[in-house]
Short mmCIF file of C-alpha atoms and ligand atoms in Angstrom, two decimals:
data_model
loop_
_atom_site.label_atom_id
_atom_site.label_comp_id
_atom_site.label_asym_id
_atom_site.label_seq_id
_atom_site.Cartn_x
_atom_site.Cartn_y
_atom_site.Cartn_z
CA UNK A 1107 97.87 26.53 144.16
CA UNK A 1108 98.74 29.83 145.80
CA UNK A 1109 96.16 31.78 147.71
CA UNK A 1110 96.59 34.63 145.28
CA UNK A 1111 95.88 32.37 142.31
CA UNK A 1112 92.90 30.88 144.09
CA UNK A 1113 91.49 34.31 144.72
CA UNK A 1114 92.09 35.25 141.09
CA UNK A 1115 90.29 32.11 139.94
CA UNK A 1116 87.34 32.91 142.21
CA UNK A 1117 87.18 36.46 140.90
CA UNK A 1118 87.13 35.17 137.30
CA UNK A 1119 84.41 32.68 138.19
CA UNK A 1120 82.35 35.34 139.99
CA UNK A 1121 82.76 37.67 137.01
CA UNK A 1122 81.56 34.96 134.64
CA UNK A 1123 78.51 34.25 136.80
CA UNK A 1124 77.64 37.89 137.47
CA UNK A 1125 75.04 39.64 135.38
CA UNK A 1126 76.63 41.93 132.80
CA UNK A 1127 77.06 45.43 134.26
CA UNK A 1128 75.01 48.31 132.96
CA UNK A 1129 76.70 49.79 129.87
CA UNK A 1130 78.88 52.80 130.57
CA UNK A 1131 77.29 56.21 130.22
CA UNK A 1132 78.42 58.40 127.36
CA UNK A 1133 81.01 61.03 128.12
CA UNK A 1134 78.58 63.76 129.03
CA UNK A 1135 76.13 63.87 131.89
CA UNK A 1136 74.16 66.42 129.84
CA UNK A 1137 71.91 68.70 131.80
CA UNK A 1138 71.78 66.50 134.86
CA UNK A 1139 74.15 65.71 137.72
CA UNK A 1140 77.96 65.66 137.80
CA UNK A 1141 78.28 62.67 140.13
CA UNK A 1142 82.02 61.98 140.02
CA UNK A 1143 85.42 63.46 139.22
CA UNK A 1144 85.30 64.13 135.47
CA UNK A 1145 81.51 63.74 135.32
CA UNK A 1146 81.62 60.26 133.73
CA UNK A 1147 83.84 57.16 134.17
CA UNK A 1148 85.96 58.14 131.13
CA UNK A 1149 86.77 61.35 133.06
CA UNK A 1150 86.45 63.56 129.98
CA UNK A 1151 85.53 66.99 131.34
CA UNK A 1152 82.99 68.00 128.73
CA UNK A 1153 79.26 68.70 128.93
CA UNK A 1154 76.51 69.57 126.45
CA UNK A 1155 74.86 71.88 128.98
CA UNK A 1156 73.68 75.28 127.70
CA UNK A 1157 72.97 78.61 129.34
CA UNK A 1158 75.90 78.67 131.76
CA UNK A 1159 77.17 82.16 132.59
CA UNK A 1160 80.13 83.50 130.63
CA UNK A 1161 81.07 85.91 133.38
CA UNK A 1162 80.30 86.75 136.98
CA UNK A 1163 81.53 88.94 139.80
CA UNK A 1164 81.90 87.31 143.20
CA UNK A 1165 82.62 90.63 144.95
CA UNK A 1166 79.46 92.29 143.56
CA UNK A 1167 77.56 88.96 143.74
CA UNK A 1168 76.61 89.21 140.05
CA UNK A 1169 75.50 85.81 138.66
CA UNK A 1170 76.31 84.32 142.07
CA UNK A 1171 73.48 82.02 143.19
CA UNK A 1172 75.02 81.20 146.55
CA UNK A 1173 78.30 80.97 148.47
CA UNK A 1174 79.12 78.42 151.17
CA UNK A 1175 82.04 78.54 153.59
CA UNK A 1176 84.58 75.70 153.36
CA UNK A 1177 87.64 75.18 155.56
CA UNK A 1178 90.84 77.16 154.98
CA UNK A 1179 92.06 74.89 152.15
CA UNK A 1180 90.04 72.94 149.59
CA UNK A 1181 91.60 70.58 147.06
CA UNK A 1182 88.61 68.26 146.69
CA UNK A 1183 86.67 68.92 143.50
CA UNK A 1184 82.92 69.31 143.99
CA UNK A 1185 80.45 66.75 142.68
CA UNK A 1186 76.70 67.21 142.30
CA UNK A 1187 74.08 64.50 142.65
CA UNK A 1188 70.53 64.06 143.93
CA UNK A 1189 70.04 67.74 144.78
CA UNK A 1190 73.25 67.92 146.83
CA UNK A 1191 76.78 69.22 146.31
CA UNK A 1192 79.65 67.37 148.00
CA UNK A 1193 83.16 68.76 148.46
CA UNK A 1194 86.28 67.91 150.44
CA UNK A 1195 88.08 70.47 152.61
CA UNK A 1196 89.69 70.79 156.07
CA UNK A 1197 88.10 71.51 159.45
CA UNK A 1198 88.96 75.21 159.78
CA UNK A 1199 85.31 76.20 159.25
CA UNK A 1200 84.62 74.27 162.49
CA UNK A 1201 80.99 73.57 161.70
CA UNK A 1202 80.77 71.37 164.81
CA UNK A 1203 82.68 72.51 167.92
CA UNK A 1204 82.34 68.94 169.26
CA UNK A 1205 84.70 67.83 166.47
CA UNK A 1206 87.66 70.19 166.96
CA UNK A 1207 91.21 70.27 165.65
CA UNK A 1208 92.79 69.55 162.29
CA UNK A 1209 90.65 67.04 160.36
CA UNK A 1210 89.77 66.08 156.84
CA UNK A 1211 86.17 66.97 156.12
CA UNK A 1212 83.67 66.04 153.42
CA UNK A 1213 80.77 68.50 153.39
CA UNK A 1214 77.31 68.11 151.86
CA UNK A 1215 75.28 71.17 150.80
CA UNK A 1216 71.81 71.54 149.34
CA UNK A 1217 72.22 72.27 145.62
CA UNK A 1218 69.29 74.71 145.47
CA UNK A 1219 70.45 77.20 148.11
CA UNK A 1220 73.84 76.11 149.49
CA UNK A 1221 72.49 75.20 152.93
CA UNK A 1222 74.95 73.02 154.84
CA UNK A 1223 73.44 69.56 155.41
CA UNK A 1224 76.01 67.22 156.95
CA UNK A 1225 79.71 66.45 157.16
CA UNK A 1226 82.03 63.49 157.55
CA UNK A 1227 85.10 64.46 159.61
CA UNK A 1228 88.31 62.46 160.00
CA UNK A 1229 91.08 63.11 162.52
CA UNK A 1230 94.60 63.33 161.12
CA UNK A 1231 96.74 60.19 161.12
CA UNK A 1232 99.04 60.02 164.14
CA UNK A 1233 102.20 59.72 162.03
CA UNK A 1234 101.71 63.30 160.84
CA UNK A 1235 102.82 64.81 157.56
CA UNK A 1236 104.52 61.74 156.17
CA UNK A 1237 101.09 60.09 155.77
CA UNK A 1238 98.61 62.93 156.21
CA UNK A 1239 99.83 66.48 155.55
CA UNK A 1240 98.51 69.10 158.02
CA UNK A 1241 95.46 71.14 156.98
CA UNK A 1242 95.09 69.57 153.53
CA UNK A 1243 91.81 67.91 154.33
CA UNK A 1244 89.83 65.53 152.15
CA UNK A 1245 91.20 65.79 148.59
CA UNK A 1246 89.17 62.97 147.01
CA UNK A 1247 86.17 63.78 144.82
CA UNK A 1248 83.32 61.49 145.79
CA UNK A 1249 81.52 59.12 143.46
CA UNK A 1250 77.74 59.23 144.01
CA UNK A 1251 75.37 56.53 142.79
CA UNK A 1252 71.79 56.90 144.02
CA UNK A 1253 71.94 57.20 147.81
CA UNK A 1254 75.50 55.85 148.10
CA UNK A 1255 78.60 58.02 148.11
CA UNK A 1256 82.18 56.67 147.94
CA UNK A 1257 85.30 58.69 148.73
CA UNK A 1258 88.79 58.35 150.20
CA UNK A 1259 89.44 60.02 153.56
CA UNK A 1260 92.70 61.67 154.62
CA UNK A 1261 93.24 58.49 156.69
CA UNK A 1262 93.59 56.33 153.54
CA UNK A 1263 90.15 54.77 153.97
CA UNK A 1264 87.73 54.08 151.13
CA UNK A 1265 84.38 54.94 152.70
CA UNK A 1266 80.78 54.36 151.62
CA UNK A 1267 78.25 56.81 153.08
CA UNK A 1268 74.48 57.22 152.86
CA UNK A 1269 73.90 60.53 151.02
CA UNK A 1270 70.82 61.10 153.21
CA UNK A 1271 72.92 60.81 156.38
CA UNK A 1272 70.77 60.25 159.45
CA UNK A 1273 68.11 62.59 158.05
CA UNK A 1274 66.26 59.57 156.64
CA UNK A 1275 65.77 58.27 160.21
CA UNK A 1276 67.82 55.16 159.46
CA UNK A 1277 71.32 54.07 160.36
CA UNK A 1278 72.48 52.25 157.24
CA UNK A 1279 74.94 49.41 157.78
CA UNK A 1280 76.87 47.17 158.16
CA UNK A 1281 78.53 50.04 160.10
CA UNK A 1282 76.07 51.22 162.76
CA UNK A 1283 78.38 52.18 165.63
CA UNK A 1284 78.97 55.81 164.60
CA UNK A 1285 79.81 57.96 167.64
CA UNK A 1286 77.81 60.90 166.31
CA UNK A 1287 74.35 60.35 164.86
CA UNK A 1288 72.98 63.89 164.61
CA UNK A 1289 71.28 65.54 161.64
CA UNK A 1290 74.60 66.96 160.43
CA UNK A 1291 76.68 63.80 160.95
CA UNK A 1292 77.67 61.23 158.33
CA UNK A 1293 75.97 57.84 158.15
CA UNK A 1294 78.76 55.34 157.35
CA UNK A 1295 77.75 52.23 155.39
CA UNK A 1296 81.18 50.61 155.28
CA UNK A 1297 84.87 51.48 155.52
CA UNK A 1298 87.86 49.86 153.86
CA UNK A 1299 91.05 50.92 155.64
CA UNK A 1300 93.76 50.64 152.98
CA UNK A 1301 96.60 50.91 155.54
CA UNK A 1302 95.24 47.95 157.53
CA UNK A 1303 93.72 45.86 154.78
CA UNK A 1304 96.32 46.09 152.00
CA UNK A 1305 99.30 47.62 153.83
CA UNK A 1306 99.29 50.96 152.03
CA UNK A 1307 101.71 53.61 153.30
CA UNK A 1308 100.31 56.85 151.82
CA UNK A 1309 102.91 59.50 151.05
CA UNK A 1310 101.69 62.87 152.41
CA UNK A 1311 98.11 62.47 151.21
CA UNK A 1312 95.46 59.94 150.23
CA UNK A 1313 93.48 61.59 147.47
CA UNK A 1314 92.06 59.06 145.05
CA UNK A 1315 88.69 59.80 143.45
CA UNK A 1316 86.71 56.56 143.04
CA UNK A 1317 85.20 55.26 139.82
CA UNK A 1318 82.98 52.22 139.40
CA UNK A 1319 81.96 49.49 137.01
CA UNK A 1320 79.28 46.93 137.79
CA UNK A 1321 79.55 46.04 141.46
CA UNK A 1322 83.14 47.24 141.79
CA UNK A 1323 84.59 50.54 142.93
CA UNK A 1324 88.23 51.35 142.11
CA UNK A 1325 90.76 53.58 143.86
CA UNK A 1326 94.47 54.22 144.03
CA UNK A 1327 95.96 53.28 147.41
CA UNK A 1328 98.35 56.30 147.42
CA UNK A 1329 101.12 53.93 148.60
CA UNK A 1330 104.50 55.69 148.46
CA UNK A 1331 107.85 56.51 149.98
CA UNK A 1332 108.53 57.50 153.58
CA UNK A 1333 110.04 60.81 154.67
CA UNK A 1334 113.53 59.75 153.59
CA UNK A 1335 112.31 59.89 149.97
CA UNK A 1336 114.47 56.81 149.42
CA UNK A 1337 112.78 54.03 151.35
CA UNK A 1338 109.45 52.44 150.38
CA UNK A 1339 108.11 50.97 153.64
CA UNK A 1340 105.43 48.85 151.99
CA UNK A 1341 106.59 47.70 148.55
CA UNK A 1342 104.13 44.79 148.52
CA UNK A 1343 101.05 47.00 148.88
CA UNK A 1344 98.98 47.32 145.71
CA UNK A 1345 98.81 50.53 143.66
CA UNK A 1346 95.16 49.96 142.72
CA UNK A 1347 92.33 48.03 144.36
CA UNK A 1348 88.80 46.98 143.37
CA UNK A 1349 86.28 46.73 146.21
CA UNK A 1350 82.72 45.36 146.08
CA UNK A 1351 80.36 48.34 146.40
CA UNK A 1352 77.81 46.45 148.45
CA UNK A 1353 80.03 44.57 150.88
CA UNK A 1354 83.14 46.76 151.11
CA UNK A 1355 85.32 43.67 150.55
CA UNK A 1356 88.45 43.53 148.41
CA UNK A 1357 87.89 41.84 145.02
CA UNK A 1358 91.17 42.40 143.22
CA UNK A 1359 94.44 44.30 143.55
CA UNK A 1360 97.57 44.91 141.48
CA UNK A 1361 101.10 45.74 142.46
CA UNK A 1362 103.03 45.88 139.19
CA UNK A 1363 104.76 48.98 140.59
CA UNK A 1364 106.34 47.05 143.49
CA UNK A 1365 109.42 48.95 144.78
CA UNK A 1366 109.75 51.30 141.81
CA UNK A 1367 107.57 54.11 143.23
CA UNK A 1368 109.35 57.37 142.44
CA UNK A 1369 107.59 59.33 145.21
CA UNK A 1370 103.83 58.91 145.84
CA UNK A 1371 100.75 57.68 143.95
CA UNK A 1372 98.07 60.32 143.45
CA UNK A 1373 96.42 59.53 140.12
CA UNK A 1374 92.77 58.45 140.06
CA UNK A 1375 91.52 55.56 137.93
CA UNK A 1376 89.33 55.77 134.82
CA UNK A 1377 86.90 53.25 133.30
CA UNK A 1378 86.09 52.90 129.60
CA UNK A 1379 85.25 50.26 127.01
CA UNK A 1380 88.09 50.18 124.50
CA UNK A 1381 88.19 47.72 121.64
CA UNK A 1382 85.18 45.92 123.15
CA UNK A 1383 86.90 45.39 126.50
CA UNK A 1384 85.83 47.16 129.70
CA UNK A 1385 89.05 48.49 131.19
CA UNK A 1386 90.23 50.29 134.31
CA UNK A 1387 93.12 52.60 133.46
CA UNK A 1388 95.46 54.02 136.09
CA UNK A 1389 98.58 56.21 136.19
CA UNK A 1390 101.00 54.73 138.73
CA UNK A 1391 103.92 55.82 140.87
CA UNK A 1392 106.64 54.42 138.60
CA UNK A 1393 105.45 56.70 135.79
CA UNK A 1394 103.70 53.87 133.93
CA UNK A 1395 100.04 53.87 132.89
CA UNK A 1396 98.37 50.47 133.21
CA UNK A 1397 95.12 49.02 131.89
CA UNK A 1398 93.20 46.16 133.54
CA UNK A 1399 90.21 44.07 132.63
CA UNK A 1400 87.62 45.82 134.84
CA UNK A 1401 85.94 42.83 136.47
CA UNK A 1402 88.93 40.54 136.97
CA UNK A 1403 91.91 42.86 137.38
CA UNK A 1404 93.82 40.99 134.70
CA UNK A 1405 96.56 43.34 133.46
CA UNK A 1406 96.08 44.06 129.76
CA UNK A 1407 98.78 46.59 128.95
CA UNK A 1408 101.34 49.01 130.38
CA UNK A 1409 102.87 52.18 128.98
CA UNK A 1410 105.98 54.04 130.20
CA UNK A 1411 105.34 57.81 130.24
CA UNK A 1412 109.04 58.64 130.64
CA UNK A 1413 111.82 58.59 128.04
CA UNK A 1414 114.21 55.74 128.90
CA UNK A 1415 117.13 58.14 129.47
CA UNK A 1416 115.20 60.37 131.90
CA UNK A 1417 116.39 60.72 135.50
CA UNK A 1418 114.28 61.29 138.62
CA UNK A 1419 113.61 63.96 139.74
CA UNK A 1420 115.14 66.24 137.11
CA UNK A 1421 113.58 64.78 133.97
CA UNK A 1422 111.69 61.65 135.06
CA UNK A 1423 108.11 62.21 136.24
CA UNK A 1424 105.33 60.47 138.12
CA UNK A 1425 101.67 60.48 137.10
CA UNK A 1426 99.25 62.65 139.06
CA UNK A 1427 96.79 63.43 136.25
CA UNK A 1428 93.79 61.19 135.72
CA UNK A 1429 93.73 59.37 132.35
CA UNK A 1430 90.97 60.53 130.00
CA UNK A 1431 89.43 58.34 127.31
CA UNK A 1432 87.84 59.84 124.20
CA UNK A 1433 86.98 57.96 120.99
CA UNK A 1434 88.85 54.93 122.32
CA UNK A 1435 92.14 56.79 122.89
CA UNK A 1436 93.74 57.34 126.33
CA UNK A 1437 95.22 60.79 127.01
CA UNK A 1438 97.51 61.54 129.95
CA UNK A 1439 100.42 63.85 130.81
CA UNK A 1440 103.04 63.24 133.49
CA UNK A 1441 104.34 65.65 136.13
CA UNK A 1442 105.37 65.97 139.76
CA UNK A 1443 104.15 67.06 143.16
CA UNK A 1444 103.54 70.86 142.95
CA UNK A 1445 106.13 71.27 145.73
CA UNK A 1446 108.77 70.19 143.18
CA UNK A 1447 107.98 73.19 140.99
CA UNK A 1448 108.19 73.36 137.22
CA UNK A 1449 109.99 71.07 134.79
CA UNK A 1450 109.76 69.14 131.54
CA UNK A 1451 106.66 67.06 130.91
CA UNK A 1452 105.24 64.58 128.41
CA UNK A 1453 101.74 64.14 127.03
CA UNK A 1454 100.60 61.02 125.19
CA UNK A 1455 97.76 59.61 123.17
CA UNK A 1456 97.68 55.84 123.78
CA UNK A 1457 95.98 53.05 121.83
CA UNK A 1458 94.74 50.75 124.61
CA UNK A 1459 93.63 48.00 122.22
CA UNK A 1460 97.30 46.88 122.22
CA UNK A 1461 98.54 44.34 124.78
CA UNK A 1462 101.66 43.88 126.88
CA UNK A 1463 104.31 46.61 127.04
CA UNK A 1464 102.72 49.07 124.60
CA UNK A 1465 105.17 51.95 125.16
CA UNK A 1466 106.10 51.71 121.47
CA UNK A 1467 103.17 49.85 119.89
CA UNK A 1468 100.45 51.87 121.63
CA UNK A 1469 101.92 55.34 121.22
CA UNK A 1470 99.58 57.22 118.87
CA UNK A 1471 101.48 60.44 119.46
CA UNK A 1472 103.81 62.10 121.97
CA UNK A 1473 103.83 65.84 122.74
CA UNK A 1474 106.92 67.06 124.60
CA UNK A 1475 106.22 70.81 124.54
CA UNK A 1476 104.10 70.49 127.66
CA UNK A 1477 105.63 71.15 131.09
CA UNK A 1478 105.01 69.05 134.21
CA UNK A 1479 101.27 68.69 134.67
CA UNK A 1480 98.94 67.40 137.35
CA UNK A 1481 95.86 68.30 135.30
CA UNK A 1482 93.38 66.13 133.47
CA UNK A 1483 92.38 66.57 129.82
CA UNK A 1484 89.16 67.68 128.20
CA UNK A 1485 88.54 66.54 124.61
CA UNK A 1486 85.79 67.83 122.37
CA UNK A 1487 85.27 68.21 118.60
CA UNK A 1488 88.71 66.80 117.84
CA UNK A 1489 90.61 69.19 120.11
CA UNK A 1490 92.39 68.19 123.31
CA UNK A 1491 92.77 70.86 126.00
CA UNK A 1492 95.63 70.20 128.41
CA UNK A 1493 97.07 72.68 130.96
CA UNK A 1494 100.45 72.35 132.67
CA UNK A 1495 101.81 73.43 136.03
CA UNK A 1496 103.82 76.23 134.37
CA UNK A 1497 100.48 77.81 133.44
CA UNK A 1498 100.19 77.04 129.71
CA UNK A 1499 96.93 75.69 128.31
CA UNK A 1500 97.73 73.61 125.22
CA UNK A 1501 95.02 73.06 122.60
CA UNK A 1502 96.10 70.17 120.37
CA UNK A 1503 94.61 68.22 117.51
CA UNK A 1504 93.42 65.09 119.35
CA UNK A 1505 94.21 62.80 116.40
CA UNK A 1506 97.70 64.07 115.56
CA UNK A 1507 98.97 65.89 118.68
CA UNK A 1508 99.75 68.96 116.54
CA UNK A 1509 99.47 72.33 118.27
CA UNK A 1510 96.33 74.33 117.55
CA UNK A 1511 97.11 77.12 120.02
CA UNK A 1512 98.71 77.72 123.44
CA UNK A 1513 97.46 80.18 126.04
CA UNK A 1514 99.60 81.48 128.92
CA UNK A 1515 97.53 81.71 132.13
CA UNK A 1516 100.45 83.58 133.81
CA UNK A 1517 99.96 81.46 136.96
CA UNK A 1518 100.37 77.81 137.95
CA UNK A 1519 97.45 75.52 137.08
CA UNK A 1520 96.46 72.73 139.49
CA UNK A 1521 92.95 72.16 138.16
CA UNK A 1522 91.57 70.88 134.89
CA UNK A 1523 89.64 72.49 132.04
CA UNK A 1524 85.90 72.13 131.60
CA UNK A 1525 84.58 72.36 128.04
CA UNK A 1526 80.93 73.35 127.85
CA UNK A 1527 78.70 75.39 125.53
CA UNK A 1528 81.55 76.26 123.13
CA UNK A 1529 83.81 77.50 125.93
CA UNK A 1530 86.80 76.32 127.96
CA UNK A 1531 86.74 77.25 131.67
CA UNK A 1532 89.98 76.98 133.68
CA UNK A 1533 91.07 78.26 137.10
CA UNK A 1534 94.59 79.06 138.32
CA UNK A 1535 96.67 79.53 141.46
CA UNK A 1536 96.37 83.33 141.25
CA UNK A 1537 92.65 82.88 141.84
CA UNK A 1538 91.46 83.67 138.32
CA UNK A 1539 89.02 81.72 136.19
CA UNK A 1540 89.67 82.26 132.48
CA UNK A 1541 87.04 81.49 129.84
CA UNK A 1542 88.32 80.84 126.31
CA UNK A 1543 86.46 80.11 123.13
CA UNK A 1544 86.56 76.39 122.36
CA UNK A 1545 87.84 75.48 118.91
CA UNK A 1546 90.67 76.29 116.53
CA UNK A 1547 90.79 80.03 117.09
CA UNK A 1548 92.30 81.22 120.37
CA UNK A 1549 90.13 83.86 121.98
CA UNK A 1550 89.88 84.88 125.64
CA UNK A 1551 86.23 85.63 126.38
CA UNK A 1552 86.33 86.52 130.07
CA UNK A 1553 88.50 86.46 133.18
CA UNK A 1554 87.14 86.57 136.73
CA UNK A 1555 88.91 86.94 140.07
CA UNK A 1556 87.66 84.40 142.62
CA UNK A 1557 89.29 85.97 145.70
CA UNK A 1558 91.82 83.20 146.38
CA UNK A 1559 93.61 80.34 144.59
CA UNK A 1560 91.46 78.03 142.47
CA UNK A 1561 93.01 74.57 142.91
CA UNK A 1562 89.82 72.81 141.85
CA UNK A 1563 88.08 72.38 138.53
CA UNK A 1564 84.74 73.91 137.53
CA UNK A 1565 81.77 71.59 137.55
CA UNK A 1566 78.47 72.08 135.65
CA UNK A 1567 75.11 70.84 136.92
CA UNK A 1568 71.52 71.86 136.19
CA UNK A 1569 72.47 75.16 134.56
CA UNK A 1570 74.93 76.25 137.25
CA UNK A 1571 78.72 76.17 137.59
CA UNK A 1572 80.19 75.05 140.91
CA UNK A 1573 83.62 76.44 141.77
CA UNK A 1574 85.69 76.10 144.93
CA UNK A 1575 88.49 78.47 145.74
CA UNK A 1576 90.67 77.85 148.81
CA UNK A 1577 87.92 78.46 151.32
CA UNK A 1578 84.54 78.94 149.64
CA UNK A 1579 82.21 77.06 147.33
CA UNK A 1580 80.34 79.17 144.76
CA UNK A 1581 77.27 78.30 142.74
CA UNK A 1582 77.34 80.52 139.65
CA UNK A 1583 74.21 80.90 137.54
CA UNK A 1584 72.89 83.39 135.00
CA UNK A 1585 70.75 86.19 136.35
CA UNK A 1586 71.25 85.36 140.03
CA UNK A 1587 72.06 88.12 142.44
CA1 LIG B 1715 70.71 56.82 156.78
CA1 LIG B 1716 75.65 53.57 159.40
#
């Protein structure tokens, strides 16, 4: 019996003995927190919140509740939980002169007034840009559950922190040897170093946004090519791992990708119950989407997002978008690193009740009028909203994939749409946030300049919208000045 099989058998046994996990929340955190990338484990960026502002003016401070300074670049989408807002950025704000130089930084702010609370800073990896691109900071959106926060650092570590930091007067462990234990320092609970523990070789950036189910937390390892863009130094490293939330120990891993990584692996996993089975769904570096039984890691299905005659890098794509699940259907588009520019893309609706290679059997529809995309879908009232890197926002019938309308943002889109209160909010590289009417009729309701590129997605919580541009975090709320 191989060690791997033995471990698999133990995982299955542990899963059978474990209490059944709490059922998954519906796709809508309602009027409460937005505690993870996408709001809920199915990652569908919709909310039933009301009373959010339609327009604002950051220069005149109209409908601006507060503004907080980030570093010089922010790619980490904000999350909101327990009266705090957490966002990844770099160290150019230098909030602590004792922690100088280029670092990845996760910052925590008070939700009510934007006061800076604490930060977790991480020096750059010694290898430089091949593993950890200069000045790009923490690009993972944290997952917050109660007083625990999980995120991936720029050093390819999955880290659990205490959301209260050291302000609760306790050093939460097992990790208790933090060098800095001040009021504005991070209290580490555990760390899982994916380079050491599973041999990951992250290409340029480790960015996965965690999701959880039961006692497990899931992330992509970001394993990829080296600087040659030909060689894969660590083909045996997994593409996805499941780690026990309490202990920080590896529970399962999968490496179906092996040496077929086209470039890097930057898609975040999704959890949903489909056809009565709790699944983790992940877009991987060979351009395939894969579904796993959540507790055991048993592979259930795989789907090739590229036409068989496509050729990397001209027509074959990787997967950077996060899969979204709505009404039991998986939606995801493929694309490439923004540095590769524009190109052809493919968007799919996938039936994940099928098993095995479901490229044919699981394809509900295929839309090839989209361009390369790194964005994640929002689905509401039978309409799927999907932007591409060329700047087009496609509104499609979610059941058939037929076009309802297309809107040209006139700038590249890195972020993802938020559908809330009958509106679609989307930011672009030119630094504009556009608000469109949700539904079958295309109508632009408002357009606001944010002062610099909006790479992130808008997040709703407790009647406010949280938006990061390159270097600032805004809380936008009606009637605030
Ligand atoms: Ca603590
Ligand atoms: Ca600690």
